[in-house]
mmCIF file of C-alpha atoms in Angstrom:
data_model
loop_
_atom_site.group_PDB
_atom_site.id
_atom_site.type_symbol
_atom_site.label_atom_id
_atom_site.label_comp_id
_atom_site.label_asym_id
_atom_site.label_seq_id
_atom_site.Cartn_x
_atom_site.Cartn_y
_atom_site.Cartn_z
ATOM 1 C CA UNK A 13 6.078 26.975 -15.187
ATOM 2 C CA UNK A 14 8.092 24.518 -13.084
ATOM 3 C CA UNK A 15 8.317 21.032 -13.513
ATOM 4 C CA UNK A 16 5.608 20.030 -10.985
ATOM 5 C CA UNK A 17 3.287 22.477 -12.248
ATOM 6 C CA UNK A 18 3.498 21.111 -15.714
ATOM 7 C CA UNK A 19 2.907 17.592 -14.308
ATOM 8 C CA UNK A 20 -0.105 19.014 -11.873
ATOM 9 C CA UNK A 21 -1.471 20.270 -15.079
ATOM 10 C CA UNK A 22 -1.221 17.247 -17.264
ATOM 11 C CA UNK A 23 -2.767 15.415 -14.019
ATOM 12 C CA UNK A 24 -5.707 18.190 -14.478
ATOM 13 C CA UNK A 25 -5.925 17.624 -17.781
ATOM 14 C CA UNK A 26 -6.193 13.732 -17.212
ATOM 15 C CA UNK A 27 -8.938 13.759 -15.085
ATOM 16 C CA UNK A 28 -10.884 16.182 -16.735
ATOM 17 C CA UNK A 29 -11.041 13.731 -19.551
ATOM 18 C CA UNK A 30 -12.674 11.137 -17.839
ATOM 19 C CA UNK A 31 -15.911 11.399 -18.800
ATOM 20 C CA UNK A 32 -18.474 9.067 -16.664
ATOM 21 C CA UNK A 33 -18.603 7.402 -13.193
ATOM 22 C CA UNK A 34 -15.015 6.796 -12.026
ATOM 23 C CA UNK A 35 -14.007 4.673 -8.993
ATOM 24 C CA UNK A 36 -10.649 5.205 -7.321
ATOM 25 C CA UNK A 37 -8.680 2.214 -5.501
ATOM 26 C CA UNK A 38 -7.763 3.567 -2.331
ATOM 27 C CA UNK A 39 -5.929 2.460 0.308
ATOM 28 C CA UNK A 40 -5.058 5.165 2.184
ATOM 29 C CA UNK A 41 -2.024 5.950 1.360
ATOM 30 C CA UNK A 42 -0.351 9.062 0.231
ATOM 31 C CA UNK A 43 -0.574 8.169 -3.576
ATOM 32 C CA UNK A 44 -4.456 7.060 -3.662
ATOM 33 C CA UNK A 45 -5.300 9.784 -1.242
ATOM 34 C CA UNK A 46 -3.974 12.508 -3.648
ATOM 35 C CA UNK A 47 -5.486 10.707 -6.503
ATOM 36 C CA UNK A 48 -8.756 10.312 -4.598
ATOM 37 C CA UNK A 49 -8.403 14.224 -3.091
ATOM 38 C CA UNK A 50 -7.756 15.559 -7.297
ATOM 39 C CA UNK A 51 -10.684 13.481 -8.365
ATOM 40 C CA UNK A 52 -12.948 14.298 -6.382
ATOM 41 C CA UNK A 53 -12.237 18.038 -6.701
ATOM 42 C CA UNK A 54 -12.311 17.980 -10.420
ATOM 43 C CA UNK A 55 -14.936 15.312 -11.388
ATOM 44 C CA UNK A 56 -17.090 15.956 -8.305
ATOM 45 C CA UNK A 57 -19.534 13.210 -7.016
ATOM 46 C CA UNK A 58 -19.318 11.098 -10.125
ATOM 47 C CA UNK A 59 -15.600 10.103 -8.685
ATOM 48 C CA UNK A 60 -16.604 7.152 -5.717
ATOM 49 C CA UNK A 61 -13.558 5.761 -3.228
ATOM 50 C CA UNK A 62 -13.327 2.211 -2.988
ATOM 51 C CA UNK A 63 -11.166 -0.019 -0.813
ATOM 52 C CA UNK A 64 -10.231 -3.516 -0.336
ATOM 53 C CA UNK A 65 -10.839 -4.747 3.320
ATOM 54 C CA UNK A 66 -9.537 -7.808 3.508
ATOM 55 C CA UNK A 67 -7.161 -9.775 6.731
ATOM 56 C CA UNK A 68 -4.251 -8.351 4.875
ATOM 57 C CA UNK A 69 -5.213 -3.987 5.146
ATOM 58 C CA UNK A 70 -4.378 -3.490 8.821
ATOM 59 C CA UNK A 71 -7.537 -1.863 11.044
ATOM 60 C CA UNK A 72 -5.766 1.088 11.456
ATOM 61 C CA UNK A 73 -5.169 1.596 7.774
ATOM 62 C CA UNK A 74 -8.712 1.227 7.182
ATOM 63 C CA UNK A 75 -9.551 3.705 9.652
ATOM 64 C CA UNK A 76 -7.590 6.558 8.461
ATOM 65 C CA UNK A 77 -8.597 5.507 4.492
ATOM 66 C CA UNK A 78 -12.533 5.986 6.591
ATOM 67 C CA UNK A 79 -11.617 9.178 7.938
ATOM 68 C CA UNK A 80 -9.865 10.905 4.995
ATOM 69 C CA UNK A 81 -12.601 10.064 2.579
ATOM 70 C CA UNK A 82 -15.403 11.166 4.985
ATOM 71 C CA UNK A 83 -13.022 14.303 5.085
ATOM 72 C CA UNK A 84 -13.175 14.720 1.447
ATOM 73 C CA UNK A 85 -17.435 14.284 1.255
ATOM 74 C CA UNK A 86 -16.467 11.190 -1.017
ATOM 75 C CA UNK A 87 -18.677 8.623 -1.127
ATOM 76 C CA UNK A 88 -16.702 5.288 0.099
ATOM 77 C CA UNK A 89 -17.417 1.817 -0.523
ATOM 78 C CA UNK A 90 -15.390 -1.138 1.227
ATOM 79 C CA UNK A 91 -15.239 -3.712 -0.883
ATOM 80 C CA UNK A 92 -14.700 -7.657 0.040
ATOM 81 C CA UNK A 93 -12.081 -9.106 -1.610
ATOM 82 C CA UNK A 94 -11.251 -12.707 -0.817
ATOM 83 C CA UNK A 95 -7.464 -13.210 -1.848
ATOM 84 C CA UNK A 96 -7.209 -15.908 1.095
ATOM 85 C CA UNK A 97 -9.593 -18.086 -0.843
ATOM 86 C CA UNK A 98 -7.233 -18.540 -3.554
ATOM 87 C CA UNK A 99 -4.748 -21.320 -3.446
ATOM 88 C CA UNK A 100 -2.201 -19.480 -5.184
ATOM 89 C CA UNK A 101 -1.981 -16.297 -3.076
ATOM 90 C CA UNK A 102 -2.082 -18.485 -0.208
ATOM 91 C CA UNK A 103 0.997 -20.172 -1.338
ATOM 92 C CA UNK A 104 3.049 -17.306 -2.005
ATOM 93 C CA UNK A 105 4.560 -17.328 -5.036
ATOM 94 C CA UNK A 106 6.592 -14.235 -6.359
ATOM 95 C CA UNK A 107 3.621 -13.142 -8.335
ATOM 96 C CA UNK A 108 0.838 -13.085 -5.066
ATOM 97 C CA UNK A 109 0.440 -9.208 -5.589
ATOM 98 C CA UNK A 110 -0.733 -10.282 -9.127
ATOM 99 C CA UNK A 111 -3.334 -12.475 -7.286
ATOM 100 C CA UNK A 112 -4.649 -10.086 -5.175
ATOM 101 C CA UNK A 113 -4.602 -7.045 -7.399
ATOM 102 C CA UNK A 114 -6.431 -9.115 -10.005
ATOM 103 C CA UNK A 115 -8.976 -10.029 -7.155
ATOM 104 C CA UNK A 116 -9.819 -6.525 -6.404
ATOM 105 C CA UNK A 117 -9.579 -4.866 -9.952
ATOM 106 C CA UNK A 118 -12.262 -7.940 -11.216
ATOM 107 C CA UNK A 119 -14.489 -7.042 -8.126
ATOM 108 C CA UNK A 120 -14.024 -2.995 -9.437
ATOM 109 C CA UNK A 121 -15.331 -4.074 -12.777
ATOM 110 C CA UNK A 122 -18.015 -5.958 -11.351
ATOM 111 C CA UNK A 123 -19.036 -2.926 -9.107
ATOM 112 C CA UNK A 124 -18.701 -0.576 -12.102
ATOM 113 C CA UNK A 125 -20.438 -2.781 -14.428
ATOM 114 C CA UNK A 126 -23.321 -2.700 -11.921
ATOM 115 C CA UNK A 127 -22.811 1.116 -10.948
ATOM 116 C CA UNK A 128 -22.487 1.804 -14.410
ATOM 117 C CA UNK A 129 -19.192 3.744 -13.964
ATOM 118 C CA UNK A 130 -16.788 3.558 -16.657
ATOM 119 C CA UNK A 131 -13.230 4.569 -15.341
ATOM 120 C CA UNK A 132 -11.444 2.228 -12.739
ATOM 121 C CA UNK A 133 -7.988 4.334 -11.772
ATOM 122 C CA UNK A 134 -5.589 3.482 -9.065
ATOM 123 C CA UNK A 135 -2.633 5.606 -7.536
ATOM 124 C CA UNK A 136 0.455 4.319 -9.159
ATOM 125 C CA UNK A 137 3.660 6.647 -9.869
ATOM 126 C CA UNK A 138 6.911 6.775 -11.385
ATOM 127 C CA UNK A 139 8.922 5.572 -9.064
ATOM 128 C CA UNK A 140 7.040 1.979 -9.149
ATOM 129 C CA UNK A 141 8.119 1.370 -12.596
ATOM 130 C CA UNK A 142 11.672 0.340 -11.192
ATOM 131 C CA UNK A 143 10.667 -1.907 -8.922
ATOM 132 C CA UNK A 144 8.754 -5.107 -8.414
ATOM 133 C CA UNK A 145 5.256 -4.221 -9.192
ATOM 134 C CA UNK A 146 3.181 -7.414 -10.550
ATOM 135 C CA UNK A 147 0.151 -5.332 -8.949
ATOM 136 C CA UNK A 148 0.536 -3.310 -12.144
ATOM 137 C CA UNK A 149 0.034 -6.277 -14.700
ATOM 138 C CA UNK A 150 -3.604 -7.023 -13.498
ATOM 139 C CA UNK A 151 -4.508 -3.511 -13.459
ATOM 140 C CA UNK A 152 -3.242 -3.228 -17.264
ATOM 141 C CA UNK A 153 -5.110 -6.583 -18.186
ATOM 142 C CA UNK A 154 -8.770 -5.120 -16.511
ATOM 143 C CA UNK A 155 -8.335 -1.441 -18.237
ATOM 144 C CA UNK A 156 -7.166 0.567 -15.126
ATOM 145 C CA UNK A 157 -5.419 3.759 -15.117
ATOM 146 C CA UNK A 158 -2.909 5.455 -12.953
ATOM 147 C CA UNK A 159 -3.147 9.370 -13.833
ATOM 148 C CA UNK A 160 -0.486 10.138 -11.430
ATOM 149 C CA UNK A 161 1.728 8.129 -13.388
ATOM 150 C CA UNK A 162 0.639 8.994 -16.527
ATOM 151 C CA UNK A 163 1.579 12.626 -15.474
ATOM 152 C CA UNK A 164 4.987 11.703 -14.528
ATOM 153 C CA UNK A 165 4.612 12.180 -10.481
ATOM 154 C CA UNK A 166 7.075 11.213 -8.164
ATOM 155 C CA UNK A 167 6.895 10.181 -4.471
ATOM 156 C CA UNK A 168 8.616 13.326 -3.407
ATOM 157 C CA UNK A 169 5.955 15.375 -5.835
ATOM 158 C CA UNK A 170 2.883 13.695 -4.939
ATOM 159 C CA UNK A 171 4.137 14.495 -1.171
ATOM 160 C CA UNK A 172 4.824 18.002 -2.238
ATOM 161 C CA UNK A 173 1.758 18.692 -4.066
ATOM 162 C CA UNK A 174 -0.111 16.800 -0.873
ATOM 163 C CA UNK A 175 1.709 19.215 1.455
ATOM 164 C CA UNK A 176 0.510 22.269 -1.042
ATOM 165 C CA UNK A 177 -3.213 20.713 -0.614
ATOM 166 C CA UNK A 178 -3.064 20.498 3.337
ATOM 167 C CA UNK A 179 -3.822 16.783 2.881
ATOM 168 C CA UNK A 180 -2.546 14.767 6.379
ATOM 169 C CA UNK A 181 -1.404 12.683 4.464
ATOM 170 C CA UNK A 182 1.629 14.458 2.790
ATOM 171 C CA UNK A 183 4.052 12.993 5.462
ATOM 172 C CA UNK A 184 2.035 9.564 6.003
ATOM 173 C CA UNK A 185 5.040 6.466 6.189
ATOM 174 C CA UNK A 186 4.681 4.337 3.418
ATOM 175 C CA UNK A 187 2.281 1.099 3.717
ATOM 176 C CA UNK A 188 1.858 -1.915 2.544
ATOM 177 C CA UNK A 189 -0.631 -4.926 2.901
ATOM 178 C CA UNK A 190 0.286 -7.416 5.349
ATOM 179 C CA UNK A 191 1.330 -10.052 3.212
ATOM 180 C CA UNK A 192 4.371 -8.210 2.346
ATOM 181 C CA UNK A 193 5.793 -9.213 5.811
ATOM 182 C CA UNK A 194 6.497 -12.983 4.673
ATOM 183 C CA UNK A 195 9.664 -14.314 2.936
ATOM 184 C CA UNK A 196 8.419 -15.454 -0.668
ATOM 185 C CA UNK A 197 7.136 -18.989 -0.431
ATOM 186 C CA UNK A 198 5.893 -18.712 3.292
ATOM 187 C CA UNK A 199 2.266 -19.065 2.895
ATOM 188 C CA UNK A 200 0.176 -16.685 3.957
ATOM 189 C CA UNK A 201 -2.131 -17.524 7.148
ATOM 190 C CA UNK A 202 -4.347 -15.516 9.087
ATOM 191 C CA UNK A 203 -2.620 -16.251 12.314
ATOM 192 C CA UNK A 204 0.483 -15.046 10.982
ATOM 193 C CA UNK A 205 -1.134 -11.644 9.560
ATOM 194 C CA UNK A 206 -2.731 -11.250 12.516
ATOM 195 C CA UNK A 207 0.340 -11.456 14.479
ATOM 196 C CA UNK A 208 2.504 -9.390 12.138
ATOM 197 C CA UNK A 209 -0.311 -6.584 12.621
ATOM 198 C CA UNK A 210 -0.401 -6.734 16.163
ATOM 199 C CA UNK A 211 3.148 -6.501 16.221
ATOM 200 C CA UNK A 212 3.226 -3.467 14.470
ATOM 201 C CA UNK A 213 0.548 -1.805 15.984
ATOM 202 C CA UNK A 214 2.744 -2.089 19.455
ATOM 203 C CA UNK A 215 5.521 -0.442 17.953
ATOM 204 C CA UNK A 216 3.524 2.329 16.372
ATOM 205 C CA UNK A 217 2.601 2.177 20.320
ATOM 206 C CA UNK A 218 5.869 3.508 21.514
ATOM 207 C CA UNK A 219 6.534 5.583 18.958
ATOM 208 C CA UNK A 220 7.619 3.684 15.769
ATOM 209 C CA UNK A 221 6.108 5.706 12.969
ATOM 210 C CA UNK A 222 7.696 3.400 10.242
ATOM 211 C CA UNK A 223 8.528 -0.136 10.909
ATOM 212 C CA UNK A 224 8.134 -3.364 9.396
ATOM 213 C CA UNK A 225 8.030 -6.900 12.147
ATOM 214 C CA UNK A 226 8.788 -9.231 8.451
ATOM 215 C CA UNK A 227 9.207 -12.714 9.679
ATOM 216 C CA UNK A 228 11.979 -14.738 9.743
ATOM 217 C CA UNK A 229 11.247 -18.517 10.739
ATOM 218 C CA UNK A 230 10.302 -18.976 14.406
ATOM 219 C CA UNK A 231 10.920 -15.425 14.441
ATOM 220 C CA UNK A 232 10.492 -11.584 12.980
ATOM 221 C CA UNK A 233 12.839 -9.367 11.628
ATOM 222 C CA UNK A 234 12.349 -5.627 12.851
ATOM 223 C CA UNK A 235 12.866 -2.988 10.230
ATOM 224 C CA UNK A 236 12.787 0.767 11.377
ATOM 225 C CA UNK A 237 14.157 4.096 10.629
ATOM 226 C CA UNK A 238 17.608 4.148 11.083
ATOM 227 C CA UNK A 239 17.013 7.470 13.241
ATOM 228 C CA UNK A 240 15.060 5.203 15.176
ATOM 229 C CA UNK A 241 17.620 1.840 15.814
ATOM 230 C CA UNK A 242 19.065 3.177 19.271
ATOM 231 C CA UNK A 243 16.004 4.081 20.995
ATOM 232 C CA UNK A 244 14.787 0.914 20.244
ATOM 233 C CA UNK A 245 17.822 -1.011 22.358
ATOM 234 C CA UNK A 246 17.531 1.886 24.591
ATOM 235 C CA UNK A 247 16.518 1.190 28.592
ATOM 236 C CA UNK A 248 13.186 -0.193 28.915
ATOM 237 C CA UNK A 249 12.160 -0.343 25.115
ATOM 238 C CA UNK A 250 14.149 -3.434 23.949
ATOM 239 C CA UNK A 251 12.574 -5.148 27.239
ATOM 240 C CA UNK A 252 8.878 -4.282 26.137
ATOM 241 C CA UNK A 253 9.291 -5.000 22.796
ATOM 242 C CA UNK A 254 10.906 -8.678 23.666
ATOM 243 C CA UNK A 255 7.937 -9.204 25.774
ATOM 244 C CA UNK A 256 5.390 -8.101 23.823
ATOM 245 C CA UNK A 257 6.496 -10.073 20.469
ATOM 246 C CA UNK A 258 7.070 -13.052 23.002
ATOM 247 C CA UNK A 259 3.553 -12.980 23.825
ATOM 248 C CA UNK A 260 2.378 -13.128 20.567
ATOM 249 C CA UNK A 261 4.460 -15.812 19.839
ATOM 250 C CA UNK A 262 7.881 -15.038 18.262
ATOM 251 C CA UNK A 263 10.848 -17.055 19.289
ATOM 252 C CA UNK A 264 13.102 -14.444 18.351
ATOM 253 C CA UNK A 265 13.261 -11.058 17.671
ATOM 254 C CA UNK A 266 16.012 -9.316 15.386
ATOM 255 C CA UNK A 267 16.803 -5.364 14.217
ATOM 256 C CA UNK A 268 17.754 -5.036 10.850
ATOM 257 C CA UNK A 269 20.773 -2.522 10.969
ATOM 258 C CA UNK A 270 20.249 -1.296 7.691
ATOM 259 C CA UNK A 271 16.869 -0.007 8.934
ATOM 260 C CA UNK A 272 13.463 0.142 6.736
ATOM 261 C CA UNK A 273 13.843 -0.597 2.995
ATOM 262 C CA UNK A 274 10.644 -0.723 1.443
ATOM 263 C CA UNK A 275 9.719 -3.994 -0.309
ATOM 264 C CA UNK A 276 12.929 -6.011 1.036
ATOM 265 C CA UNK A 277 11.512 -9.167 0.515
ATOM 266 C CA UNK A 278 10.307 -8.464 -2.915
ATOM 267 C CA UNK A 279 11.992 -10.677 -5.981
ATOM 268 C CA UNK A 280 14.841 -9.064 -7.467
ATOM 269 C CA UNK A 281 14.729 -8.842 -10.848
ATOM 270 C CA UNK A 282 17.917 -9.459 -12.985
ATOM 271 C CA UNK A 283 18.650 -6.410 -15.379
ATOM 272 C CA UNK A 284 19.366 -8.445 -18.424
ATOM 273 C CA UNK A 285 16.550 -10.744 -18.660
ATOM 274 C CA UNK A 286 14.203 -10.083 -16.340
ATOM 275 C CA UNK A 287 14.348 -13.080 -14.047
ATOM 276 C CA UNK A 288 14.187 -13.934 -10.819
ATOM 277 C CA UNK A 289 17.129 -13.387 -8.584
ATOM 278 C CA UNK A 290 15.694 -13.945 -5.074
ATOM 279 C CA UNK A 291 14.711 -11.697 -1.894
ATOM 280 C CA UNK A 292 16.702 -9.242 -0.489
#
């Protein structure tokens, strides 16, 4: 037995465990979906989908997150979260994604208490544990669990194992919610996230499969694959996308040479001590 067979069983073993209603936090993503996808084959109809649509889930995210669990026969709730009433994700601090996951795992306990389910579990892995994941914190404090994690799963396994399982997602780019397009301290406003989304939805338009439009001041910052830089200062491109960011009311427009880095506006943490060393 290879590596990733031993985790795929431990994740087996996991699930099978959880005895009672479970509800899965899914975005969409690759991680959830493959969390969502195992659930639901192992525990059934007892295991319910629910995401948080809120300004900051682009529509297109919550379309596919529609689509895939209406693929699966899972039952899917969308769940209101209201982040954007609360001063301090508003104001973004470095810990907003503590805000806002604490906002949707205290509306999953409320739904479960209701429901009567007893398991809240969301799609974490191993790779988040290096990086800057306050998310995590909340979802500790309410009870959640992350059985890809606890197995030991790794991006590239969850998109193996996804591949194995013919889910469409295997391949899908990695997301995040819109807020993670402003510089720390740049408060969050629905103008802005509307803009940023709009934005991106052009460049998945011509072609873009992963980008980021963070912004920068008056302007935004363009992050894409690197395989992807010289098309977009290629003949005609640059133009449109100049145009179409003008429109929406961008000063400015800048590509990132060093392409798309996931989470490069997320405080650094210092080795040693654990504080805060800035964005990237």
């Amino acid at each position: 037995m290879d590596d990733l067979d031993s985790k795929i069983k431990r994740l087996e073993e996991i699930l099978v465990g959880l005895e009672g209603g479970v509800l899965v936090a899914f975005s969409g993503g690759a991680d959830s979906a493959l969390l969502l996808s195992e659930a639901r084959r192992i525990l059934g109809s007892a295991c319910v989908a629910v995401t948080a649509d809120s300004p900051t889930l682009p529509r297109s995210e919550l379309d596919e997150a529609r689509r895939f669990a209406e693929r699966l026969g899972a039952e899917h709730i969308l769940l209101k979260t209201h982040e954007m009433e609360d001063p301090r994700f508003v104001a973004n601090d470095p810990r907003r994604c503590y805000y806002c996951k604490s906002a949707l795992f205290e509306a999953m306990e409320d739904l479960a208490g209701k429901r009567g389910d007893r398991w809240i579990l969301f799609g974490a892995i191993a790779d988040d544990l290096g990086d800057w994941r306050p998310g995590m914190e909340a979802a500790r404090e309410r009870g959640a669990r992350a059985p890809l994690l606890e197995a030991g799963l790794t991006k590239a396994e969850v998109r193996e194992l996804s591949r194995r399982k013919g889910l469409p997602t295997w391949d899908k780019p990695q997301a995040a919610c819109l807020s993670s397009r402003f510089p720390t301290g740049r408060p969050i406003r629905l103008g802005d996230l509307g803009r940023v989304e709009r934005a991106e939805d052009l460049l998945h338009s011509l072609g873009f499969r992963q980008c980021r439009v963070r912004l920068l001041d008056s302007g935004a910052r363009l992050e894409l694959e690197v395989g992807d830089l010289a098309r977009a200062c290629g003949e005609g491109v640059r133009e449109k996308i100049c145009a179409a960011l003008g429109r929406l009311g961008f000063e400015f427009v800048v590509l990132d040479l060093d392409g798309f880095r996931s989470g490069s506006l997320n405080p650094k943490r210092k080795e040693k001590d654990g504080g805060l060393i800035g964005n990237a």
